[in-house]
mmCIF file of C-alpha atoms in Angstrom:
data_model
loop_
_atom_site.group_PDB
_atom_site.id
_atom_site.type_symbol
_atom_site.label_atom_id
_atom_site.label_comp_id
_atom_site.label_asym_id
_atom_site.label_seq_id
_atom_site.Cartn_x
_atom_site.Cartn_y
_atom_site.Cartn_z
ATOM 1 C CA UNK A 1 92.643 164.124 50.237
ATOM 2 C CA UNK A 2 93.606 163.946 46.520
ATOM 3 C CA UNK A 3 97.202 164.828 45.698
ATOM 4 C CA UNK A 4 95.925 166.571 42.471
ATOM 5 C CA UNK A 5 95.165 169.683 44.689
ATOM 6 C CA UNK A 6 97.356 171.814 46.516
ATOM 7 C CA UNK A 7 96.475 173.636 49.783
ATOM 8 C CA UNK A 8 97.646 177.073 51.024
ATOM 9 C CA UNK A 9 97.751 178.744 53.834
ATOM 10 C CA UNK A 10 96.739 182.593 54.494
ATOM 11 C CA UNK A 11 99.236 184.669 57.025
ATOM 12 C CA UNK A 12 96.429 185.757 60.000
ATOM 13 C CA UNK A 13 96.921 189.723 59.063
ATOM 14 C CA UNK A 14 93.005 190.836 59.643
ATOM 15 C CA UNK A 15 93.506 189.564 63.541
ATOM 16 C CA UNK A 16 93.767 192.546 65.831
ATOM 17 C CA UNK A 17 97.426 193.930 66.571
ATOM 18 C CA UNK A 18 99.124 190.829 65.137
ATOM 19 C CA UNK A 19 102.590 191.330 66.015
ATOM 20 C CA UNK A 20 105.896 190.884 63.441
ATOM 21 C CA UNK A 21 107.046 187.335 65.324
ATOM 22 C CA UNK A 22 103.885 186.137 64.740
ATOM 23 C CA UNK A 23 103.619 186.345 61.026
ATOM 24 C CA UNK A 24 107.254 185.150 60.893
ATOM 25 C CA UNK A 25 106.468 182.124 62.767
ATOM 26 C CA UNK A 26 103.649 181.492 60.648
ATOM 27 C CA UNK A 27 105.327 181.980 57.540
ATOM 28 C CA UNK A 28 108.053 179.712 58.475
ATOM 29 C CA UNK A 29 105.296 177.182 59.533
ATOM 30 C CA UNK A 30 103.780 176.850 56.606
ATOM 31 C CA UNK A 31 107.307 177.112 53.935
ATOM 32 C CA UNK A 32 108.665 173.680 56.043
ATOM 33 C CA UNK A 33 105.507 172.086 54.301
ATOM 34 C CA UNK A 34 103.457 170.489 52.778
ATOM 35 C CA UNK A 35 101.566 173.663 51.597
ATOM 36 C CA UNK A 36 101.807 174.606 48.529
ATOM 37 C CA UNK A 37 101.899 178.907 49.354
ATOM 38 C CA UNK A 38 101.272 181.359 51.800
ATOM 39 C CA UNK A 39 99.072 183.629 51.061
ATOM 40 C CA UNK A 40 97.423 187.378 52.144
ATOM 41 C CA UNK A 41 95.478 190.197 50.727
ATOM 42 C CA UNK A 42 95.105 193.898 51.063
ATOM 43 C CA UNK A 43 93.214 196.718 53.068
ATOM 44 C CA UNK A 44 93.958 200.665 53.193
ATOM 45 C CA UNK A 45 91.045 201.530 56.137
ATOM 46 C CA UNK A 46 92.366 198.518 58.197
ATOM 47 C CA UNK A 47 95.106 197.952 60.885
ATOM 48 C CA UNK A 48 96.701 194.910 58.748
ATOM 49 C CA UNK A 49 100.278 195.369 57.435
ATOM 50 C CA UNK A 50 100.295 196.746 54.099
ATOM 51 C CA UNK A 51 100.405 194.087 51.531
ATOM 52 C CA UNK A 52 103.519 194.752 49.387
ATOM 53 C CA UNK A 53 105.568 195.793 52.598
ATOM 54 C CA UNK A 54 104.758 192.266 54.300
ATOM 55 C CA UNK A 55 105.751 190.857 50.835
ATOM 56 C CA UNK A 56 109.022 191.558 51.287
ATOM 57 C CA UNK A 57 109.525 190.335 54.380
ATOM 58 C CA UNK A 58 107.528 186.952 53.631
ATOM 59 C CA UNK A 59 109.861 186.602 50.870
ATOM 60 C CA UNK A 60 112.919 186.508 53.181
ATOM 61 C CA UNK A 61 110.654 184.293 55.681
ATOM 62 C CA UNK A 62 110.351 181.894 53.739
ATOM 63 C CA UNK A 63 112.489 179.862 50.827
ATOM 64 C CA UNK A 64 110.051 177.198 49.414
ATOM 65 C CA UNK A 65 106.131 178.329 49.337
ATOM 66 C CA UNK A 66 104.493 180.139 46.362
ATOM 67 C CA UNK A 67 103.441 183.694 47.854
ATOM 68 C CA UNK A 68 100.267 184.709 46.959
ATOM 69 C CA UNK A 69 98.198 188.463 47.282
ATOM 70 C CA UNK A 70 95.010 187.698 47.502
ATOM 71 C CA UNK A 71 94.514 190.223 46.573
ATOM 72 C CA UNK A 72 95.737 193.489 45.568
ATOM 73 C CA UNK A 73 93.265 196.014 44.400
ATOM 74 C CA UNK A 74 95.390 198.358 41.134
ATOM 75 C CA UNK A 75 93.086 200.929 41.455
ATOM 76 C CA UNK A 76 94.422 201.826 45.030
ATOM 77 C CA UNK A 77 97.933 202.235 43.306
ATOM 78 C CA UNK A 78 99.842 204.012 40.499
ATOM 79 C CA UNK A 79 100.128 201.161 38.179
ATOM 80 C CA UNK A 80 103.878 201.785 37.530
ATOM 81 C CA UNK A 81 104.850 202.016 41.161
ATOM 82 C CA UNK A 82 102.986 198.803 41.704
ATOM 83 C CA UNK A 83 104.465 197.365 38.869
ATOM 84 C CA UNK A 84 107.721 198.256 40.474
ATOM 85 C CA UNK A 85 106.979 196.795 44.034
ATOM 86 C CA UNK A 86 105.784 193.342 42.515
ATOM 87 C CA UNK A 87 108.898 192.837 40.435
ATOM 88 C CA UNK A 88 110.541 194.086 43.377
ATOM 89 C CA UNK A 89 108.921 190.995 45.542
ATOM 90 C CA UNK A 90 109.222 188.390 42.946
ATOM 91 C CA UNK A 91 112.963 189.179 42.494
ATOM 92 C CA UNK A 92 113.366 188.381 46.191
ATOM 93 C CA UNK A 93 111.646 185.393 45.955
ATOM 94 C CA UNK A 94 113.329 184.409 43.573
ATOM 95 C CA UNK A 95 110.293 183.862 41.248
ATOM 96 C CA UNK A 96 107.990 182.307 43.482
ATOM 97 C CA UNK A 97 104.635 185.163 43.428
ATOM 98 C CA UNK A 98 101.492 184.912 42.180
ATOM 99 C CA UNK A 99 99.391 188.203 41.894
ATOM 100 C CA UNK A 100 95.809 188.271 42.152
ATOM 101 C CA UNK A 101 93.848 191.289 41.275
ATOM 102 C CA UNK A 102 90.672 192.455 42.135
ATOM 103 C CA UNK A 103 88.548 195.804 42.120
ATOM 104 C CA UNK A 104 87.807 195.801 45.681
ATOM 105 C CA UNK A 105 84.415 196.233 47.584
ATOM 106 C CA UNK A 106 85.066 199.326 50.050
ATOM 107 C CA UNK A 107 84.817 202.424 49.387
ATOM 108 C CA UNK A 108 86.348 203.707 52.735
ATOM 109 C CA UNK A 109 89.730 202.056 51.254
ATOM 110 C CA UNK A 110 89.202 204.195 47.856
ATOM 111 C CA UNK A 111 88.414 207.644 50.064
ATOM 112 C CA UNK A 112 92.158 207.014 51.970
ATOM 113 C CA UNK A 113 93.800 207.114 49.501
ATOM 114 C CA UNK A 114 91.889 209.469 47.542
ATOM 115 C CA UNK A 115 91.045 206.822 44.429
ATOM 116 C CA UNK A 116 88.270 207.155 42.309
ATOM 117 C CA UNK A 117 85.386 205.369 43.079
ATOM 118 C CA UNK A 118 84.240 205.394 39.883
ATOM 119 C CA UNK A 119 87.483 203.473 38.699
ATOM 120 C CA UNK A 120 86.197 200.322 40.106
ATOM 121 C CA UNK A 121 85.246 198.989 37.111
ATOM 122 C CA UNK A 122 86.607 195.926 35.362
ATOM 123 C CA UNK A 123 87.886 197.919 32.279
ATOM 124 C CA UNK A 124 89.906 200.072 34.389
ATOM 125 C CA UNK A 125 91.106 196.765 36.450
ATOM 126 C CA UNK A 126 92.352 194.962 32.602
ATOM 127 C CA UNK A 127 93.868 198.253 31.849
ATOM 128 C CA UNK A 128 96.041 198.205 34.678
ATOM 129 C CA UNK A 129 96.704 194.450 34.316
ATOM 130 C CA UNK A 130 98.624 195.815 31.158
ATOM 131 C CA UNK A 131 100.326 198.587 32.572
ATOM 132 C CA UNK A 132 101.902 195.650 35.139
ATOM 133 C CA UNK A 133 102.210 193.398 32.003
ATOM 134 C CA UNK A 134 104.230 195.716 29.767
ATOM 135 C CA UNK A 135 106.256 196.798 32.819
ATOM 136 C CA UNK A 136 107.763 193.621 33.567
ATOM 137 C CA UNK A 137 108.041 192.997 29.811
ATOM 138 C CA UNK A 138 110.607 195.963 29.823
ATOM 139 C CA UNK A 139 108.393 198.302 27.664
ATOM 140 C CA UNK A 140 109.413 201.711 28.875
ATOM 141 C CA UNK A 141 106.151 203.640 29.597
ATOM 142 C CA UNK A 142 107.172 206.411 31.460
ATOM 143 C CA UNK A 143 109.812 207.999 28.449
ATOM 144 C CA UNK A 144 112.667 207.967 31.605
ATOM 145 C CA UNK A 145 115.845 207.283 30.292
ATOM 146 C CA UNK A 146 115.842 203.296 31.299
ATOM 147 C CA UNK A 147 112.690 201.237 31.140
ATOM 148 C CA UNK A 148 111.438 200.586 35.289
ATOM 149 C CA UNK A 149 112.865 197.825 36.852
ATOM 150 C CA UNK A 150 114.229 195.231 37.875
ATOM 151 C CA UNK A 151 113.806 192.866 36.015
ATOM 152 C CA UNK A 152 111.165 189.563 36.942
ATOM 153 C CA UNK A 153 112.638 186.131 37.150
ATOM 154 C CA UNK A 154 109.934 184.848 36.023
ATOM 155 C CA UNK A 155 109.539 185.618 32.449
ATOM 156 C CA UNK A 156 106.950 188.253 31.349
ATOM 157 C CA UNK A 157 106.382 188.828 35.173
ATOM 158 C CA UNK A 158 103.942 186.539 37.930
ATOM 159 C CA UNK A 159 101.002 185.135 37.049
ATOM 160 C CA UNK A 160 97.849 187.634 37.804
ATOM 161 C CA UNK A 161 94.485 185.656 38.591
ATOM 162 C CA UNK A 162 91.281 187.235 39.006
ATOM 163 C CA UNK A 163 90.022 187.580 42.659
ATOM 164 C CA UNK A 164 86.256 187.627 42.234
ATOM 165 C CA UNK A 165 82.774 186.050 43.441
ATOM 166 C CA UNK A 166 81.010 187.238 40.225
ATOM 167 C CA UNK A 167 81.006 185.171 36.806
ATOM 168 C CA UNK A 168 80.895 188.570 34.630
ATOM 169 C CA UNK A 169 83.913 189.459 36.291
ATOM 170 C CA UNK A 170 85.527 186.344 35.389
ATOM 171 C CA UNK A 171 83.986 186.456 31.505
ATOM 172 C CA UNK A 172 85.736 189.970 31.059
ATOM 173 C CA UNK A 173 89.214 188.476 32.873
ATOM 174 C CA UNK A 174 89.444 186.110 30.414
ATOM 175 C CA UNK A 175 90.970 188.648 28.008
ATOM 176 C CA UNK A 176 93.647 189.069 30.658
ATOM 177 C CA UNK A 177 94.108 186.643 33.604
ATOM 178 C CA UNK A 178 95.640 183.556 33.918
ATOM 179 C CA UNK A 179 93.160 182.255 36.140
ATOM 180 C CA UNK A 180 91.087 182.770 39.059
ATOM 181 C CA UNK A 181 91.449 183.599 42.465
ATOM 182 C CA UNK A 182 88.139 182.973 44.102
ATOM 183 C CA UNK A 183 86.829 182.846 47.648
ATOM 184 C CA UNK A 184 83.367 181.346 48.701
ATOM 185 C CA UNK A 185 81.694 183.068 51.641
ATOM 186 C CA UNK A 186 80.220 179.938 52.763
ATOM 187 C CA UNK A 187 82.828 176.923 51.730
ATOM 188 C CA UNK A 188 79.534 176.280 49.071
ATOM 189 C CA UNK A 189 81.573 173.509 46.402
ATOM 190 C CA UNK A 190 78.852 174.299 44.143
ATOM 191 C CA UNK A 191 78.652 177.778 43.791
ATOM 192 C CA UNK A 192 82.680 177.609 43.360
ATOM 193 C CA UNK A 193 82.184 174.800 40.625
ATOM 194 C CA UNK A 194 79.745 177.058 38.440
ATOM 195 C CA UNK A 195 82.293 179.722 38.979
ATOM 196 C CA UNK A 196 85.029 177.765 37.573
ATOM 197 C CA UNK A 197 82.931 176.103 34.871
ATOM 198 C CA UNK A 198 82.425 179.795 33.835
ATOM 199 C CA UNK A 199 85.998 180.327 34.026
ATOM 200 C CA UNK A 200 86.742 177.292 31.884
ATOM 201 C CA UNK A 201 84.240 178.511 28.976
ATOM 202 C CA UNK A 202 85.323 181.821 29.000
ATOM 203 C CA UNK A 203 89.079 180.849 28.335
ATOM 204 C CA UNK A 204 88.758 177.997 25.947
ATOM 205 C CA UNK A 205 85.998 180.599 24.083
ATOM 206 C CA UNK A 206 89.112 183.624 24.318
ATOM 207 C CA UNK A 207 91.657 180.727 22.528
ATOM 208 C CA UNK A 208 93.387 181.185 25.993
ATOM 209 C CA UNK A 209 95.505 177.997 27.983
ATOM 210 C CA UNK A 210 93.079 176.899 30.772
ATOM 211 C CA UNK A 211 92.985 178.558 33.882
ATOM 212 C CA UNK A 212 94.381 178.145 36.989
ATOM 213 C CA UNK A 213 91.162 177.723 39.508
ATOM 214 C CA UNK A 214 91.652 178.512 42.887
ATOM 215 C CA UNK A 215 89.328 179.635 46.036
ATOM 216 C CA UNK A 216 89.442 180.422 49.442
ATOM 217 C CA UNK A 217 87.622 180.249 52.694
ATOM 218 C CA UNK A 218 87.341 181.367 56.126
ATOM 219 C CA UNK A 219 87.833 178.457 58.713
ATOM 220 C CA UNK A 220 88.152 177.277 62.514
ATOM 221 C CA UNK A 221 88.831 174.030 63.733
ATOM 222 C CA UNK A 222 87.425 172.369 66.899
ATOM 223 C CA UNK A 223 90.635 171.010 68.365
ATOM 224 C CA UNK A 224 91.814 174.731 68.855
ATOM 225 C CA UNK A 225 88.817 176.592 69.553
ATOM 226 C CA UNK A 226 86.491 175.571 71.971
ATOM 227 C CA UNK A 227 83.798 176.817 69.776
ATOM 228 C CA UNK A 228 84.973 176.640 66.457
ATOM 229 C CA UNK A 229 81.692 178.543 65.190
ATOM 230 C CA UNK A 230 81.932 181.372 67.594
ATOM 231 C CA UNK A 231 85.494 181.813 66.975
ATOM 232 C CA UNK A 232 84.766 182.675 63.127
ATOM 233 C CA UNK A 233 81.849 185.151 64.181
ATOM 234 C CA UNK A 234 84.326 187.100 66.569
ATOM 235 C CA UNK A 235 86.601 187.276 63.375
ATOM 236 C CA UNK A 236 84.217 188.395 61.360
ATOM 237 C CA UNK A 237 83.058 190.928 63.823
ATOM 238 C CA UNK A 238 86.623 192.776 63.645
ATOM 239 C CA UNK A 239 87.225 191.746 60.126
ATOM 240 C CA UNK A 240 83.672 193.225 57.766
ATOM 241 C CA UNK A 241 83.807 196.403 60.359
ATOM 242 C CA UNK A 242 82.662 198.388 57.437
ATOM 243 C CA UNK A 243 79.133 196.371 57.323
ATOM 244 C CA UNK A 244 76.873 196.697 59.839
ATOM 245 C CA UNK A 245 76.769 194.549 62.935
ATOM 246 C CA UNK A 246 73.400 193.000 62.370
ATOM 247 C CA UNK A 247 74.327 191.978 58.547
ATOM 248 C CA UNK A 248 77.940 190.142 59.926
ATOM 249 C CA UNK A 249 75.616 188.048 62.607
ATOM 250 C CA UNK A 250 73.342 187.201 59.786
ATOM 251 C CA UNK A 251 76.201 185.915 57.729
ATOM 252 C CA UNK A 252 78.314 183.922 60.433
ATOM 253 C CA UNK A 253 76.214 181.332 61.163
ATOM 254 C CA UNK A 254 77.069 180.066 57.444
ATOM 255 C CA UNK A 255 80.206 181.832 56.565
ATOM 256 C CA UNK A 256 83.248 179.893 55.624
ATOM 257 C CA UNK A 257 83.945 176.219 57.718
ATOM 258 C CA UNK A 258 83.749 175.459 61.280
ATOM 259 C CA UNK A 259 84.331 172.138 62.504
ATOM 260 C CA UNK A 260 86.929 168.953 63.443
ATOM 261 C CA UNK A 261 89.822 168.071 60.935
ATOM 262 C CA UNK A 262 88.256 164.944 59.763
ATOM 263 C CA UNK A 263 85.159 167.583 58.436
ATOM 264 C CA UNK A 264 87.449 169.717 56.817
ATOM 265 C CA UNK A 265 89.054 166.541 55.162
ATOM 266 C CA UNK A 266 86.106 165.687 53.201
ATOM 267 C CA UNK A 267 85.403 169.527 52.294
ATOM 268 C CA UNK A 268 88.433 169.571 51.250
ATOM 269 C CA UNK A 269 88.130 166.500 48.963
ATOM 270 C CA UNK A 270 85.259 167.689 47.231
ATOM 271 C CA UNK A 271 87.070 171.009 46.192
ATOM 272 C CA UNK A 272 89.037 168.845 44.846
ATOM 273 C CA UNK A 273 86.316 166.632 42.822
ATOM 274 C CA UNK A 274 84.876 169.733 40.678
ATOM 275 C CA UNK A 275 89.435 169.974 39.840
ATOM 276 C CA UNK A 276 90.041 173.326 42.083
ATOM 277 C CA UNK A 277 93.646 173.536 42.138
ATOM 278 C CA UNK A 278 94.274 175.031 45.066
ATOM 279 C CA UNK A 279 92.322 176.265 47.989
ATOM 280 C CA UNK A 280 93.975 178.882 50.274
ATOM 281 C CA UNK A 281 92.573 178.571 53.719
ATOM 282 C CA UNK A 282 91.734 181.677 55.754
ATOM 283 C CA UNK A 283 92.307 181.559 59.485
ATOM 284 C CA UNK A 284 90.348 183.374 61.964
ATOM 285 C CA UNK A 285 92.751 183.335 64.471
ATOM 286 C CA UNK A 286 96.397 183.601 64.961
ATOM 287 C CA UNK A 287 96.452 180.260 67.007
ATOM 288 C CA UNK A 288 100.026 178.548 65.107
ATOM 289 C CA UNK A 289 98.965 175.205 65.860
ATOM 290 C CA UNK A 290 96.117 175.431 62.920
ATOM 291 C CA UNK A 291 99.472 175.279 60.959
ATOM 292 C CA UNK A 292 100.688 172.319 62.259
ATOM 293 C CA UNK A 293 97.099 170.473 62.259
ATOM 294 C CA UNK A 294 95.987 171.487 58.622
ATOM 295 C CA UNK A 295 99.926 170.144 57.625
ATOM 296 C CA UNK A 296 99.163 166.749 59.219
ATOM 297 C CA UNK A 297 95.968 166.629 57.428
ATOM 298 C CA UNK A 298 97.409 168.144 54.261
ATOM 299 C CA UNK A 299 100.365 165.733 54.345
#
């Protein structure tokens, strides 16, 4: 696989009742190497941890990985209070977060915590992008008598990518993101490549530094699951609850990668042909040994 890309690994928090000494061991897994973060993302209407509690905790799990949310929808929060959390987090980590943002695609997680619907729009998603930004710059928004802290270590705060399938979401990021945080239903290599050749345009044509390109897929691998293909259906099953059943079995025949490690080698190596700098794998099951397997592979 070529060096020039770096894998990640995402924490297993959509299985059902994943337990606190399971995330820790995979967390710990995946800091002793070689992947370059650890990675989760966010749901309200869910029984996952919540994201920015878990980030904590991953931050004291772990000592050498990038963390990435992947990602964290603003509208669900008060900007300033999220602000707070993810300074909070990267302070802990000692500068090692990466923030991706995205407007989200349920509306059941909008209802429970009685957000606007109508706020999931990518204006409202850039304007909240600056609320973080000017936050962690030390602007002090709120008129309180000190500006909200702490302080970031990294300067000007982490570095917020754009978690989107769509390529007019990632035209309008442009203004704000520093990159991309993608995810391809299907492990497609082309469909991610137009994405990121859209992401590329839209930055050099916004005067911006290029992006950071990154995706994500869903996988299983046939020396842990007896049927590797089955294993990502069942996932998906508990997983897109909020679709209906006869939509997920259309999808799982095709959705993410299901296969040996050798297959996911060359996958893997043409993610990195179209220059993806990271993908972020998604397991779909809390099985530890994936850890170990992907590291061999990775390594």
């Amino acid at each position: 696989m070529s060096s020039a890309m770096d894998v990640g690994m995402t924490l297993p928090v959509m299985e059902p009742d994943i337990a606190p000494d399971v995330l820790r061991e995979w967390a710990e897994r995946i800091d002793a190497g070689p992947y370059s973060s650890v990675c989760f993302g966010e749901r309200i209407a869910f029984d996952n941890p919540d994201a920015l509690t878990l980030l904590g905790a991953v931050a004291a799990w772990t000592r050498r990985v990038r963390i990435g949310t992947t990602v964290v929808v603003p509208q669900l929060h008060d900007p300033v209070l999220l602000a707070k959390a993810l300074a909070t987090g990267d302070q802990l980590s000692g500068g090692r977060l990466s923030v991706g943002l995205g407007v989200g695609g349920r509306e059941e997680d909008y209802a429970a915590v009685s957000a606007d619907w109508s706020n999931r729009t990518m204006a409202e998603m850039a304007e909240r992008a600056g609320v973080l930004r000017r936050v962690w710059s030390g602007d002090n928004l709120t008129g309180a008598t000190r500006p909200v802290g702490p302080r970031t270590v990294q300067p000007g705060g982490p570095e917020l990518l754009v978690g989107t399938l769509g390529h007019r979401t990632v035209r309008h990021a442009a203004r704000w993101a520093d990159g991309v945080a993608g995810m391809t239903l299907s492990a497609d290599v082309d469909e991610t490549g137009a994405l990121f050749d859209v992401a590329r345009s839209a930055w050099t044509e916004g005067g911006r530094p290029a992006p950071r390109l990154t995706t994500s897929f869903w996988f299983a691998l046939a020396e842990t699951a007896p049927e590797p293909r089955g294993q990502v259906h069942q996932h998906l099953r508990h997983y897109m609850n909020w679709l209906p059943p006869a939509l997920v079995d259309a999808l799982a025949p095709t959705a993410g990668f299901a296969g040996t490690l050798d297959e996911l080698r060359a996958l893997l190596d043409r993610f990195a042909a179209i220059g993806t700098d990271e993908v972020q794998l998604i397991p779909t099951s809390d099985d530890p040994r994936q850890v170990d397997l992907v590291a061999e592979l990775v390594g």
